[in-house]
């Protein structure tokens, strides 16, 4: 099973209409909507710029922050940043799920005067009134006027998966965390965003999972015990500017699991170069052809002591 997940625009009241009708409301999470983000950023010169992170699963949990940092930098370079109040709203209790990177990202936000609102979930977009409505951890409703609104879209499992017997109550393919074998149907295996695996849904996670799935399926067919175990590895290259990046890598338990010997939690031009020039080649030339199984071998060579 490798069906991925799909956007759930209807999870936020008024969002579908706002995306269609309001040029100030945008998201990078849909192919036809992504170009609108840059257009909206260019047209914004003052007021309130809101960026949101949704409740529930989503593709690439770092993306709602990445676009915020790029927009903030753009406004700063245009000389209009002092006239724009940039605010980030996340349903999570921290800006990022791994403490090390959360601390670094909070420092980035503090240094760039970006407000961070934790445990605050977008529930409605009232485009006509130019207001975004949120619910906080206490259940209280909050209204925020906006002049620019980027929405990290909620996602859900594909309807065919949710309606099938392979899903659990959450609607996702119910697999073992280590072998990726289904918990009830031993001849079913899952990989990627469609699964219940408690790790971030990223392409990097798929690279590590692919090796385990290939080994598990082969051993299952041969009648052997399943020997390969997925450790929850995933990665989020957090772009914080046009030439800066924090390279978050972690595994189950929200433990950093970095490939290189330096501190990847520091903003770095080298890490940005790898994201821009190296990772696309890995994706198109190796991953899609089944030839890239993650940086495990590199990690043994470049960070054998497991620093950082």
XYZ file of C-alpha atoms in Angstrom:
308
model
C 0.000 0.000 0.000
C 1.498 3.299 -1.109
C -1.499 5.509 -1.763
C -0.285 8.645 -0.005
C -2.663 11.179 1.508
C -4.934 13.842 0.032
C -5.682 17.456 0.997
C -8.780 18.000 3.113
C -9.780 21.563 2.310
C -13.250 21.024 3.744
C -11.772 20.605 7.244
C -11.614 24.402 7.535
C -14.892 26.241 7.077
C -14.813 28.744 4.226
C -11.338 27.773 3.056
C -12.361 26.232 -0.266
C -14.241 29.362 -1.265
C -11.486 31.673 -0.030
C -8.833 29.877 -2.082
C -10.965 30.278 -5.191
C -12.109 33.847 -4.675
C -9.577 35.698 -2.510
C -6.111 36.416 -3.905
C -4.811 37.005 -0.371
C -5.562 33.433 0.726
C -3.127 30.834 -0.580
C -1.382 27.504 -0.029
C 1.634 25.686 -1.436
C -0.073 22.352 -0.814
C -1.933 22.169 -4.131
C -0.334 22.246 -7.570
C -2.751 24.769 -9.035
C -2.638 26.997 -5.949
C 1.134 27.198 -5.410
C 1.856 29.981 -7.970
C -0.691 32.140 -6.183
C 1.495 32.227 -3.051
C 4.255 34.218 -4.745
C 1.717 36.549 -6.354
C 0.075 37.199 -2.990
C 3.432 37.817 -1.305
C 4.409 40.348 -3.966
C 1.129 42.202 -3.564
C 1.427 42.431 0.229
C 3.071 45.598 1.542
C 1.441 46.078 4.928
C -0.926 44.573 7.467
C -1.161 41.118 9.020
C 0.458 38.066 7.411
C -0.742 34.810 8.956
C 0.721 31.341 8.405
C -0.982 28.225 9.767
C -0.144 24.614 10.633
C -3.190 22.286 10.780
C -4.465 19.631 13.125
C -3.918 16.049 12.052
C -1.463 14.573 9.548
C -0.038 16.469 6.590
C 2.674 16.149 3.995
C 6.020 17.647 5.016
C 5.355 19.170 8.419
C 8.050 21.789 7.877
C 6.525 23.298 4.740
C 4.207 25.802 6.490
C 7.296 27.288 8.165
C 9.521 27.231 5.078
C 7.166 29.419 3.064
C 6.820 31.777 6.014
C 10.578 32.332 6.267
C 10.853 32.896 2.517
C 7.990 35.392 2.499
C 9.364 37.220 5.535
C 12.765 37.499 3.848
C 11.129 38.764 0.661
C 9.269 41.486 2.541
C 12.420 42.438 4.407
C 14.384 42.734 1.180
C 11.621 44.902 -0.307
C 11.817 47.262 2.665
C 8.213 46.709 3.787
C 8.815 44.261 6.641
C 8.316 46.872 9.365
C 4.783 47.402 8.069
C 3.867 43.701 8.154
C 3.100 41.717 11.294
C 4.115 38.092 10.625
C 2.402 35.487 12.815
C 2.649 31.681 12.839
C -0.216 29.597 14.229
C 0.292 25.910 14.948
C -1.955 23.335 16.509
C 1.115 21.732 18.127
C 2.467 22.494 21.626
C 5.844 23.426 20.071
C 6.957 24.985 16.813
C 8.521 21.657 15.804
C 8.184 18.115 17.112
C 11.874 17.625 17.968
C 13.130 19.698 20.899
C 16.564 20.482 19.441
C 15.164 21.918 16.229
C 12.235 23.577 17.979
C 14.669 25.584 20.102
C 16.655 26.653 17.028
C 13.540 27.604 15.093
C 12.180 29.633 18.000
C 15.482 31.515 18.015
C 15.057 32.196 14.287
C 11.541 33.529 14.871
C 12.637 35.655 17.826
C 15.477 37.135 15.808
C 13.180 37.999 12.915
C 10.266 39.270 15.021
C 7.885 36.484 13.970
C 5.121 35.782 16.448
C 4.545 32.119 17.303
C 1.120 31.023 18.542
C 1.104 27.459 19.899
C -1.881 25.106 20.251
C -3.961 27.398 18.068
C -5.878 25.735 15.227
C -7.416 27.426 12.193
C -11.118 26.543 12.042
C -12.642 29.075 9.628
C -11.706 31.621 6.998
C -14.132 34.518 6.640
C -12.767 36.076 3.501
C -15.452 38.735 3.234
C -14.611 40.068 6.702
C -10.847 39.481 6.209
C -10.758 37.372 9.363
C -9.258 34.015 10.251
C -10.868 32.175 13.141
C -8.930 29.895 15.480
C -9.530 27.695 18.505
C -6.887 27.592 21.238
C -6.001 24.867 23.744
C -8.748 25.971 26.138
C -11.417 25.792 23.431
C -11.711 29.552 23.222
C -12.286 31.105 19.816
C -9.888 33.742 18.502
C -10.351 36.034 15.501
C -7.423 37.540 13.627
C -7.719 40.042 10.775
C -5.511 39.217 7.809
C -4.075 40.877 4.718
C -2.193 37.734 3.695
C -3.082 34.188 4.748
C -1.100 31.074 3.936
C -2.829 27.878 5.034
C -1.035 24.624 5.744
C -3.736 22.322 4.455
C -5.174 19.550 6.623
C -4.846 16.117 5.006
C -6.575 12.753 5.222
C -6.091 9.242 3.945
C -7.363 8.435 0.471
C -11.100 7.573 0.645
C -10.488 4.112 -0.823
C -8.087 3.336 2.032
C -10.374 4.689 4.733
C -13.267 2.590 3.415
C -11.212 -0.605 3.273
C -10.463 -3.260 5.871
C -6.753 -2.424 5.916
C -7.328 0.884 7.720
C -7.643 1.454 11.443
C -9.954 3.931 13.177
C -7.817 6.819 11.949
C -8.357 5.783 8.330
C -4.724 4.910 7.650
C -3.078 1.581 6.760
C -2.445 -0.156 10.079
C 1.128 -1.466 9.968
C 3.781 -2.526 12.473
C 6.221 0.287 13.227
C 9.291 -1.844 12.519
C 8.556 -4.325 9.726
C 5.827 -2.244 7.989
C 3.740 -5.412 7.756
C 0.007 -5.026 8.300
C -1.097 -5.871 11.829
C -4.026 -8.045 10.694
C -3.271 -9.022 7.088
C 0.254 -10.479 6.915
C 0.402 -10.346 3.112
C -0.145 -6.566 3.141
C 2.658 -4.052 3.636
C 2.528 -0.268 3.784
C 4.923 2.534 2.964
C 4.826 6.313 3.097
C 2.099 8.769 3.976
C -0.809 6.297 3.909
C 0.429 4.377 6.966
C -0.083 4.754 10.702
C 3.674 5.048 11.296
C 4.284 7.632 14.068
C 6.813 9.700 12.143
C 6.689 12.727 9.862
C 5.291 12.072 6.401
C 8.180 12.967 4.096
C 9.997 11.640 1.033
C 13.009 11.096 3.280
C 10.978 8.721 5.424
C 10.000 6.769 2.303
C 13.656 6.271 1.354
C 14.392 4.496 4.634
C 11.098 2.609 4.584
C 11.683 1.321 1.038
C 14.633 -0.802 2.092
C 12.629 -2.344 4.930
C 9.573 -3.019 2.757
C 11.629 -4.672 0.022
C 13.358 -6.911 2.538
C 10.154 -7.722 4.428
C 8.197 -8.661 1.291
C 10.996 -10.879 0.034
C 11.340 -12.659 3.365
C 7.562 -13.061 3.657
C 7.389 -14.710 0.225
C 10.289 -16.996 1.157
C 8.615 -17.946 4.426
C 11.375 -16.455 6.556
C 11.050 -14.346 9.734
C 11.061 -10.626 8.971
C 14.476 -9.270 9.917
C 14.554 -5.668 8.696
C 13.392 -2.959 11.108
C 12.492 0.663 10.334
C 13.713 3.044 13.042
C 11.375 5.914 12.172
C 13.979 7.901 10.248
C 12.692 11.002 8.540
C 14.094 14.363 7.546
C 12.877 17.899 7.106
C 15.194 20.367 5.354
C 13.874 23.580 6.902
C 14.590 26.429 4.510
C 14.897 29.609 6.577
C 15.958 31.886 3.696
C 17.133 31.904 0.103
C 20.552 30.618 1.144
C 20.015 29.176 4.642
C 18.693 25.898 5.932
C 18.361 23.821 9.098
C 18.650 20.138 8.189
C 16.462 18.289 10.665
C 16.891 14.514 10.739
C 15.292 12.361 13.401
C 13.790 8.965 14.226
C 11.170 7.451 16.522
C 10.989 9.158 19.880
C 11.736 12.539 18.257
C 15.458 11.822 18.622
C 17.888 13.659 16.318
C 19.520 11.215 13.900
C 21.876 13.345 11.850
C 23.960 12.200 8.896
C 26.841 14.649 9.174
C 29.375 15.319 11.919
C 28.524 19.011 12.236
C 25.523 20.481 14.036
C 22.731 20.355 11.452
C 20.520 22.449 13.735
C 22.520 25.547 12.795
C 21.435 27.568 9.764
C 23.863 26.694 6.984
C 24.557 27.705 3.391
C 26.109 24.308 2.714
C 22.935 22.543 3.831
C 20.917 24.869 1.609
C 23.170 23.963 -1.332
C 22.554 20.260 -0.661
C 18.800 20.863 -0.562
C 18.794 22.899 -3.764
C 21.350 21.048 -5.872
C 21.890 17.540 -4.487
C 18.547 16.346 -3.105
C 16.587 16.876 -6.354
C 19.097 14.666 -8.164
C 18.726 11.987 -5.496
C 14.961 12.184 -5.881
C 14.645 12.112 -9.667
C 17.619 9.912 -10.530
C 17.678 7.451 -7.628
C 14.623 7.465 -5.343
C 12.007 7.176 -8.087
C 13.988 4.332 -9.608
C 14.236 2.460 -6.329
C 17.966 3.035 -5.981
C 18.067 5.389 -2.981
C 17.405 3.905 0.441
C 18.310 6.881 2.584
C 21.588 8.207 3.999
C 22.275 5.301 6.355
C 25.543 4.324 4.681
C 26.681 7.950 4.514
C 25.905 8.357 8.216
C 28.174 5.438 9.117
C 31.015 7.058 7.168
C 30.512 10.735 8.062
C 29.067 10.549 11.557
C 30.112 7.154 12.971
C 29.930 8.367 16.576
C 26.380 9.616 16.165
C 27.104 13.199 17.212
C 24.248 15.716 17.425
